[in-house]
mmCIF file of C-alpha atoms in Angstrom:
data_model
loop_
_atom_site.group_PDB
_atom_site.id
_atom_site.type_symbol
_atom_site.label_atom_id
_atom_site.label_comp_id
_atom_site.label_asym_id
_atom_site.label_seq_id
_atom_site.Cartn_x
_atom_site.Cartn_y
_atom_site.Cartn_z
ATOM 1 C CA UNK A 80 22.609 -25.111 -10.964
ATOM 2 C CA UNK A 81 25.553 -26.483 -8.508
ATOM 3 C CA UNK A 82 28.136 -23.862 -9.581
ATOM 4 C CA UNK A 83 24.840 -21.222 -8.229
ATOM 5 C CA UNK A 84 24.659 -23.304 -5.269
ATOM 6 C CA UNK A 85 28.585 -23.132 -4.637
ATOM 7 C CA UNK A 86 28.784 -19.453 -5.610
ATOM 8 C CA UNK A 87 26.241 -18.957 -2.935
ATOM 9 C CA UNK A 88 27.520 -21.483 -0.454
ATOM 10 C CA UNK A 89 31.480 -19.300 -1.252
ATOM 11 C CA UNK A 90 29.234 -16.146 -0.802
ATOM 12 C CA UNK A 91 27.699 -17.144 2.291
ATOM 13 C CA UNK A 92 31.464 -18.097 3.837
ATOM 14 C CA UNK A 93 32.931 -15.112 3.246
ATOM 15 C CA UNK A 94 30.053 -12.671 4.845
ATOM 16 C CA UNK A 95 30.945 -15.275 7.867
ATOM 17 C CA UNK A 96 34.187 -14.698 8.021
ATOM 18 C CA UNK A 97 34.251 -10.678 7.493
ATOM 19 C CA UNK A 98 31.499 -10.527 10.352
ATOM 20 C CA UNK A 99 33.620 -12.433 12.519
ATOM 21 C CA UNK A 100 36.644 -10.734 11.724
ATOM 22 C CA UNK A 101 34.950 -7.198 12.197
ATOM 23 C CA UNK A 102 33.397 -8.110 15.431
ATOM 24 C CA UNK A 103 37.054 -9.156 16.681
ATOM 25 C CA UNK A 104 38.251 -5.915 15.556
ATOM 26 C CA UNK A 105 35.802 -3.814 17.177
ATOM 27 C CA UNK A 106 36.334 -5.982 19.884
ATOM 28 C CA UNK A 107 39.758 -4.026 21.480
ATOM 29 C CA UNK A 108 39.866 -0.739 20.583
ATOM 30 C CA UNK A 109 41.667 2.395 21.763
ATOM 31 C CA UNK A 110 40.045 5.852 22.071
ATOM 32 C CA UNK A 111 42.090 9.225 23.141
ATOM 33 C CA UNK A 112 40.853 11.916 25.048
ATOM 34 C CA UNK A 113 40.474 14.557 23.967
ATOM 35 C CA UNK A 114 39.260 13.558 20.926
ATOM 36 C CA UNK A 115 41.631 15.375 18.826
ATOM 37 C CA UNK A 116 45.006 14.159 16.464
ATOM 38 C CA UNK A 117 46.733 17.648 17.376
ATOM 39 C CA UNK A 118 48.213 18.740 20.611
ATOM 40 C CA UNK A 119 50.164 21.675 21.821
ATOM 41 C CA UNK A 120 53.447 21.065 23.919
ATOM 42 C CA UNK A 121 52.515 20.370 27.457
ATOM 43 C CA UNK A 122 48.558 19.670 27.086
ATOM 44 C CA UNK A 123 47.599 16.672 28.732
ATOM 45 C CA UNK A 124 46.553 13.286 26.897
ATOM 46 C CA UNK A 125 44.767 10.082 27.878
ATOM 47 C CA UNK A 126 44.514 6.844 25.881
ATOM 48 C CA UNK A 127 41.851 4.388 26.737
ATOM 49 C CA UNK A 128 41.985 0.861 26.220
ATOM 50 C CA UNK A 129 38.632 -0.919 25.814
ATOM 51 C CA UNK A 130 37.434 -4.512 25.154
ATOM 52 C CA UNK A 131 40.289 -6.229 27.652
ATOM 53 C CA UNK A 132 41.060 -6.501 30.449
ATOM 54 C CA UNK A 133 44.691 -4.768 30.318
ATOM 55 C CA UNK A 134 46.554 -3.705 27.337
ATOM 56 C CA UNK A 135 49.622 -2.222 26.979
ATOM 57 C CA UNK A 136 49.483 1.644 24.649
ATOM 58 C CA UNK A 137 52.696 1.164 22.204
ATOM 59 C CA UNK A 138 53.899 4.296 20.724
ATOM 60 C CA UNK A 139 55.742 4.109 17.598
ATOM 61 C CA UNK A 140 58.543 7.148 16.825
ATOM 62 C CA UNK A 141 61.468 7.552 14.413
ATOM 63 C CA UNK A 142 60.879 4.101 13.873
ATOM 64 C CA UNK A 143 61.123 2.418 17.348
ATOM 65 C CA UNK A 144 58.434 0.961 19.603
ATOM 66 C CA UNK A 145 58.136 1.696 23.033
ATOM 67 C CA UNK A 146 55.481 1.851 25.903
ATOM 68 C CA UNK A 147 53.210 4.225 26.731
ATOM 69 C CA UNK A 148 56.104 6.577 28.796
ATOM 70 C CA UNK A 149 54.153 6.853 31.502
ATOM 71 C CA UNK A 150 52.023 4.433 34.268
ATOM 72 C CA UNK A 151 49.416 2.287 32.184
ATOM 73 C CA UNK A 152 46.254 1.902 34.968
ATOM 74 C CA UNK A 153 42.908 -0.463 34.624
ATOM 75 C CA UNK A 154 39.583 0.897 34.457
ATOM 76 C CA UNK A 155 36.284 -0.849 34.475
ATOM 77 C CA UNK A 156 36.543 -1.188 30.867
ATOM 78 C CA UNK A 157 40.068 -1.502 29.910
ATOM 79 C CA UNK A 158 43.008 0.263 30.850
ATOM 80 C CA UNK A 159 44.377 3.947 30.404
ATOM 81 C CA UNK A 160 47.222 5.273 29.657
ATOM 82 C CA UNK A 161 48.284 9.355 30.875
ATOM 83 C CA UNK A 162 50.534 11.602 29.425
ATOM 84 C CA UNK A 163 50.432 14.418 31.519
ATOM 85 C CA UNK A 164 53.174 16.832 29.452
ATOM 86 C CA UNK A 165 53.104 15.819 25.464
ATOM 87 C CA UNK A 166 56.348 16.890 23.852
ATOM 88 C CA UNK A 167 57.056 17.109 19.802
ATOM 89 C CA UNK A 168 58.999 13.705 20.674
ATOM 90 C CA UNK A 169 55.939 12.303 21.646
ATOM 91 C CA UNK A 170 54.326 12.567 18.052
ATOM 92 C CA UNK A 171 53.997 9.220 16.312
ATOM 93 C CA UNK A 172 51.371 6.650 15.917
ATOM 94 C CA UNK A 173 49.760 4.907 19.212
ATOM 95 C CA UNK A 174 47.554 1.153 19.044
ATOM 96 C CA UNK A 175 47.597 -0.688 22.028
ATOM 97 C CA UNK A 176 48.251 -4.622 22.423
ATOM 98 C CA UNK A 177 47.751 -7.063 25.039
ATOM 99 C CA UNK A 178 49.627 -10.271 26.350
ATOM 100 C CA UNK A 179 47.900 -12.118 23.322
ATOM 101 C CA UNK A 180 49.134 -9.787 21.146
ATOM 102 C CA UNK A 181 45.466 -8.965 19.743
ATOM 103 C CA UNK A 182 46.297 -5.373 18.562
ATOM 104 C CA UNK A 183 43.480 -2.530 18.145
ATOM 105 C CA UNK A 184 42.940 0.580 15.707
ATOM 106 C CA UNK A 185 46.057 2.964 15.763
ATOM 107 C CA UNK A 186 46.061 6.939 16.398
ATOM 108 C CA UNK A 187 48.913 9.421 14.785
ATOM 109 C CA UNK A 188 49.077 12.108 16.635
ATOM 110 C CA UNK A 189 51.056 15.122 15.948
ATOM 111 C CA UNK A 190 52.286 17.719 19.221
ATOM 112 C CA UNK A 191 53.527 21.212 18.311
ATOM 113 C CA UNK A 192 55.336 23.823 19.705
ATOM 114 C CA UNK A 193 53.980 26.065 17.739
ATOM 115 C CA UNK A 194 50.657 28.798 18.733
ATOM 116 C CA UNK A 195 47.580 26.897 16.695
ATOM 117 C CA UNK A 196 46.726 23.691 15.736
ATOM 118 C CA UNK A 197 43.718 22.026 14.237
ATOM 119 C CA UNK A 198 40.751 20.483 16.507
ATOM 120 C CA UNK A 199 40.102 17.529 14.060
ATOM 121 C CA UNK A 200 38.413 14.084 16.053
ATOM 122 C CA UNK A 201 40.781 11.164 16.425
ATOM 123 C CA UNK A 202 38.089 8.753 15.511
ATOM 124 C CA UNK A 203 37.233 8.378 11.544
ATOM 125 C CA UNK A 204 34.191 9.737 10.260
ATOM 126 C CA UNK A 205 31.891 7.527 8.512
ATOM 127 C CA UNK A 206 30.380 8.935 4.979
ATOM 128 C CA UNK A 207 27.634 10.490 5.589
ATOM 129 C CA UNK A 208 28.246 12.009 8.929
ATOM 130 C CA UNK A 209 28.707 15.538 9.821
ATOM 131 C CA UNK A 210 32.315 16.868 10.973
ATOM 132 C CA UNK A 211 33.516 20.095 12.563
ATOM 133 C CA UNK A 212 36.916 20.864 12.069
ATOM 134 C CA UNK A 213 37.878 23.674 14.676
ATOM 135 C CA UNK A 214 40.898 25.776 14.779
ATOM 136 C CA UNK A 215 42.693 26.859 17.961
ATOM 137 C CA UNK A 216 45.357 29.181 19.066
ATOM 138 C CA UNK A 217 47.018 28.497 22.255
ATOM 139 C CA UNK A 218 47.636 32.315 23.709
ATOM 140 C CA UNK A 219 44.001 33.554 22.764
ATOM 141 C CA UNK A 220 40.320 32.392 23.166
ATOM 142 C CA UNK A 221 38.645 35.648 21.602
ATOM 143 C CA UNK A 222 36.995 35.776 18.061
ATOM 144 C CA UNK A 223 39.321 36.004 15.416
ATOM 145 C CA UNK A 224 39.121 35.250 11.942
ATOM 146 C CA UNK A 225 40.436 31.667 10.519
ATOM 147 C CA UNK A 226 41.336 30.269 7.645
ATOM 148 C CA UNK A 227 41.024 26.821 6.834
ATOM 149 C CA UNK A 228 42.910 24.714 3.752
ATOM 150 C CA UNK A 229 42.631 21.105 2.040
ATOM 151 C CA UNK A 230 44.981 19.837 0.255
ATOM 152 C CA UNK A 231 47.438 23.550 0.586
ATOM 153 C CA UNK A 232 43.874 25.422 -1.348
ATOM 154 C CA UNK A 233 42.304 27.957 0.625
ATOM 155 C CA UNK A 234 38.339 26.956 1.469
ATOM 156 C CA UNK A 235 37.226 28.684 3.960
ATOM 157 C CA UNK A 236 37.249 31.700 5.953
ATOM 158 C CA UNK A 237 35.585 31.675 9.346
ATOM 159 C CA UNK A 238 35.296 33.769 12.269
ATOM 160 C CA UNK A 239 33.881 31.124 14.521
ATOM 161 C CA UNK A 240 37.166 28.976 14.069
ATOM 162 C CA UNK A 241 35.083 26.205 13.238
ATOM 163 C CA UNK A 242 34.164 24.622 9.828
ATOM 164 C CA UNK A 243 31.572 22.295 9.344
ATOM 165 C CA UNK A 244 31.385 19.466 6.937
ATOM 166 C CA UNK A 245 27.831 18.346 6.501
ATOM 167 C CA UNK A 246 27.325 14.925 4.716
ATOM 168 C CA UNK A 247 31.217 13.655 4.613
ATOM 169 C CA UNK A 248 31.923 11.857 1.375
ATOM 170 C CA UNK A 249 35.215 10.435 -0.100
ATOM 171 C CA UNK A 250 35.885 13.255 -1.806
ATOM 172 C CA UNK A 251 36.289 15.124 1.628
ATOM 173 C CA UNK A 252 39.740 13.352 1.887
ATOM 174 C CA UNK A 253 42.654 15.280 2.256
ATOM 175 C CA UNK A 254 44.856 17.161 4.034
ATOM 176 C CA UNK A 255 43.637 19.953 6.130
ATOM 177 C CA UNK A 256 45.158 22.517 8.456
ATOM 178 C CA UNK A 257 44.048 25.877 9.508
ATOM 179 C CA UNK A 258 45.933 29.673 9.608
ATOM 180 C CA UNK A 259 44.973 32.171 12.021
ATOM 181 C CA UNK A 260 46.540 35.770 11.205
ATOM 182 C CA UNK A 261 48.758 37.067 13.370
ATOM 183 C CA UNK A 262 49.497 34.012 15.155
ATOM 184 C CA UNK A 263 50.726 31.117 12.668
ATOM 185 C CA UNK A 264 49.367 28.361 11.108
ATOM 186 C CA UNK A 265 48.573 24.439 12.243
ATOM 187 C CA UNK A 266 50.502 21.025 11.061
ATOM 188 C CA UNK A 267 48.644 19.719 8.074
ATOM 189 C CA UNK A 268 46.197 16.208 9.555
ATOM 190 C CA UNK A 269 45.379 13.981 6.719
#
């Protein structure tokens, strides 16, 4: 009867602590607009800081940290970062921290000079949720027909250059990326 009583009393300490932990993680977070992990050269990218009052956006590439490159600025919620030209250099992984050094989530992004890349959100997708993977070529907006890939197999071909994954599950993992003839093909996003 007491080693029930501790098991439970152990049991009960631990949901404690992973609630509190969880609630300090979701506490600072940073979100990137658009909601995308590709980029073509040049587009324009905005990270937002939220659940501080000012944070810092660290950017992490070939292995050496540096600010956000360009004027960090407070919103009502946070603070933003702006990036108004992306360049391949600025590919890398992005989390933001404040004095305090509380650090949030991070985002990898990956910016290409190439024609298409793949519209896949920044934020993860829960099991059970429904995703749409799009595909996107920089010199044309038309119909065309796409093909999309997981894991370098071919499992899909579209001409909406969009893919929908209804009911995500674990086994949706992977790496994807997306070929549109005559134009190229986008980085691989796990």
């Amino acid at each position: 009867m007491e080693v029930r009583a501790l098991c439970i009393r152990l049991l009960m300490i631990i949901a404690v602590l992973l609630c509190s932990h969880s609630q300090k993680a979701d506490a600072v977070s940073l979100h990137i607009y658009p909601n995308r992990l590709q980029f073509f050269e040049y587009d324009a990218v905005t990270f937002y800081c939220e659940g501080v009052d000012y944070c810092e956006v660290m950017h992490k590439v070939k292995g050496k940290i540096k600010t956000c490159p360009k004027t960090n600025k407070r919103t009502p919620t946070g603070s933003s970062c702006t990036i108004t030209n992306v360049y391949r250099d600025d590919s890398g992984e992005y989390w933001q921290e404040t004095k305090g050094v509380i650090r949030s989530n991070s985002i990898n992004i990956s910016v290409t000079a190439g024609s298409v890349i793949l519209e896949i959100p920044a934020v993860p997708v829960m099991e059970g949720e429904t995703v749409t993977l799009g595909c996107r070529n920089k010199t044309t907006s038309f119909n065309f027909t796409t093909d999309f890939y997981k894991d370098g197999l071919h499992i899909s071909t579209n001409s909406t250059q969009n893919m929908t994954i209804h009911r995500v599950s674990k086994s949706d993992e992977g790496y994807y990326k997306c070929s549109i003839s005559g134009a190229g093909e986008s980085p691989e996003t796990w």
